[in-house]
PDB file of C-alpha atoms in Angstrom:
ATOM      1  CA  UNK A 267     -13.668  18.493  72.507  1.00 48.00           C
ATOM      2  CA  UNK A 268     -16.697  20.222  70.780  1.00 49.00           C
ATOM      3  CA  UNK A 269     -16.905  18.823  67.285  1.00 52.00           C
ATOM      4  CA  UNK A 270     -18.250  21.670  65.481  1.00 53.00           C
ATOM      5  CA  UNK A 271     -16.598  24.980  63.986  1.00 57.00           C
ATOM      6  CA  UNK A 272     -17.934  28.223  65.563  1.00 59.00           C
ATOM      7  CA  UNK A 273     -16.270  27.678  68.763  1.00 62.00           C
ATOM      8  CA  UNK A 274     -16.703  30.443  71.291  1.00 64.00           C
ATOM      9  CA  UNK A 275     -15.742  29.413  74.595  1.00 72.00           C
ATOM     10  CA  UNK A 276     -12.859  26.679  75.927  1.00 77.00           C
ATOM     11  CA  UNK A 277     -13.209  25.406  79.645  1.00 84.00           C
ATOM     12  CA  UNK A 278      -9.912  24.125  81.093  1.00 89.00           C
ATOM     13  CA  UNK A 279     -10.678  22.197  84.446  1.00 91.00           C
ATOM     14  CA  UNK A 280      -7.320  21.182  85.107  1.00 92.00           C
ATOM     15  CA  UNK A 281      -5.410  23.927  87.549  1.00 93.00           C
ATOM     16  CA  UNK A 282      -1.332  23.204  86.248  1.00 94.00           C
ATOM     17  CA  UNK A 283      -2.593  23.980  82.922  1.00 92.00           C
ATOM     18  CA  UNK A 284      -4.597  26.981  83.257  1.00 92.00           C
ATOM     19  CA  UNK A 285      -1.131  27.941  86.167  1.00 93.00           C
ATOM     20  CA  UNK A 286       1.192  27.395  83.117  1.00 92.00           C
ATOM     21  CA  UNK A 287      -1.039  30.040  80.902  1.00 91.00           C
ATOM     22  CA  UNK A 288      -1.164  32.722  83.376  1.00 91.00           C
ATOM     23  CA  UNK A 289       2.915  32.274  83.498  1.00 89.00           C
ATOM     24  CA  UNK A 290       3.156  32.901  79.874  1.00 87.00           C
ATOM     25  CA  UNK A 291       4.936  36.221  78.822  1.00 88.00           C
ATOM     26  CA  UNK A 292       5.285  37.818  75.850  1.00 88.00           C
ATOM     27  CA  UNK A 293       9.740  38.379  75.058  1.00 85.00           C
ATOM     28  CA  UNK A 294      11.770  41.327  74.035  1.00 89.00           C
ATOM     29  CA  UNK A 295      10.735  39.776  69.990  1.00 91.00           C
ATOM     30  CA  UNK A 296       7.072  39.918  70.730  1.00 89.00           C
ATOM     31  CA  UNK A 297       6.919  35.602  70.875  1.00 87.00           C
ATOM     32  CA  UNK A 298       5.232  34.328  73.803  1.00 85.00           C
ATOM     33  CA  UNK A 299       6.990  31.826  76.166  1.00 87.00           C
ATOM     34  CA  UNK A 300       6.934  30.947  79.801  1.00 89.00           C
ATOM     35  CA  UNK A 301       8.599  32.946  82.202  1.00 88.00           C
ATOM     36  CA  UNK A 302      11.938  32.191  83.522  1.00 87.00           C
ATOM     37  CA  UNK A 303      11.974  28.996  85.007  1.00 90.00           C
ATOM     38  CA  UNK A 304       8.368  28.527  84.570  1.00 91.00           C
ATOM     39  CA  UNK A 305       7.222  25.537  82.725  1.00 91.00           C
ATOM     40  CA  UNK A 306       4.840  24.887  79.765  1.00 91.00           C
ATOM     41  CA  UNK A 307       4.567  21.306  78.813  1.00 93.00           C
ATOM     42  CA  UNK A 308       0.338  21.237  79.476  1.00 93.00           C
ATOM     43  CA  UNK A 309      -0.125  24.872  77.520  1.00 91.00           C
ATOM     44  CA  UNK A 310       1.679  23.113  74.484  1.00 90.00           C
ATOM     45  CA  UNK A 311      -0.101  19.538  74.610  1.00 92.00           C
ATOM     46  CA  UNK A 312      -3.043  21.537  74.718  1.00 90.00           C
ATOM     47  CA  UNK A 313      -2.418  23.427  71.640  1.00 87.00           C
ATOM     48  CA  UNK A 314      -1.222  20.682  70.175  1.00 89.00           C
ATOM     49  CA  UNK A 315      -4.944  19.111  70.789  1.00 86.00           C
ATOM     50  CA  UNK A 316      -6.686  21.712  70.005  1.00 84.00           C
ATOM     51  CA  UNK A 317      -4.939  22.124  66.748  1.00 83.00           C
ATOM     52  CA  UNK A 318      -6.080  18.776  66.028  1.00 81.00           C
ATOM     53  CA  UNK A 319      -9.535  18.874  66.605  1.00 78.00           C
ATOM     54  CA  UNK A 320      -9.265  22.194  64.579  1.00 77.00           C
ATOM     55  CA  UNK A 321      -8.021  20.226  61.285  1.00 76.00           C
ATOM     56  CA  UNK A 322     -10.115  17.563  61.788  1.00 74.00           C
ATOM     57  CA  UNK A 323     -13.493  19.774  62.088  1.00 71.00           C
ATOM     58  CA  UNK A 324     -11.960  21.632  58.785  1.00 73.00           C
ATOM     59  CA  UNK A 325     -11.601  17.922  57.263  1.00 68.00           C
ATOM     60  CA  UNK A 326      -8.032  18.321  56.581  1.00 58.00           C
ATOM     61  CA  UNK A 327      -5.571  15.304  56.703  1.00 60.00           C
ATOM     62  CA  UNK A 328      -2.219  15.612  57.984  1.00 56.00           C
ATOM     63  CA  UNK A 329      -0.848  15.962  54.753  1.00 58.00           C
ATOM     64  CA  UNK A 330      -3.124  19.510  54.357  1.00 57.00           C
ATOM     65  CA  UNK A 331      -1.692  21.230  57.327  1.00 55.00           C
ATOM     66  CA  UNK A 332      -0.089  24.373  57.734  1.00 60.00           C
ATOM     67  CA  UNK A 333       2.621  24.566  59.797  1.00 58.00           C
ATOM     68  CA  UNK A 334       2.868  27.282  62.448  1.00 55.00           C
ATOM     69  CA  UNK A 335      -0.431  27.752  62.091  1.00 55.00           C
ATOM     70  CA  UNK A 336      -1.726  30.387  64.859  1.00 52.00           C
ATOM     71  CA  UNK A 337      -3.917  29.476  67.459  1.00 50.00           C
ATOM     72  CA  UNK A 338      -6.953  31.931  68.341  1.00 50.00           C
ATOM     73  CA  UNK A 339      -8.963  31.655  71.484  1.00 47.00           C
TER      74      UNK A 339
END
């Protein structure tokens, strides 16, 4: 993961994950999900990664996050 702040691009090599985000749909209350019977275990451990490399280029400890914070790509 880059290790600096002004992030502009995000390559994803791995085909079920990058399958999982093209799956993604947006509901009838405007929150994205996967579509019916689609599944999206690799989109969220991704966030969840990215998130983390996020708070840790911002210096923040655990303690200092926000929760629900929204992701931007």
């Amino acid at each position: 993961f880059p290790s600096h702040d002004n992030v502009e691009e995000v390559i994803i090599y791995n085909y079920k994950t990058v399958a999982q985000m093209i799956s993604y749909l947006y509901d009838e209350n405007g929150h994205a999900n996967a579509a019916h019977g689609k599944k999206d275990d690799c989109v969220m451990s991704l966030m969840l990664a990215w998130q983390g490399v996020l708070e840790k280029n911002r210096g923040l400890k655990t303690s200092d996050a926000k929760p629900y914070e929204t992701f931007a790509f």
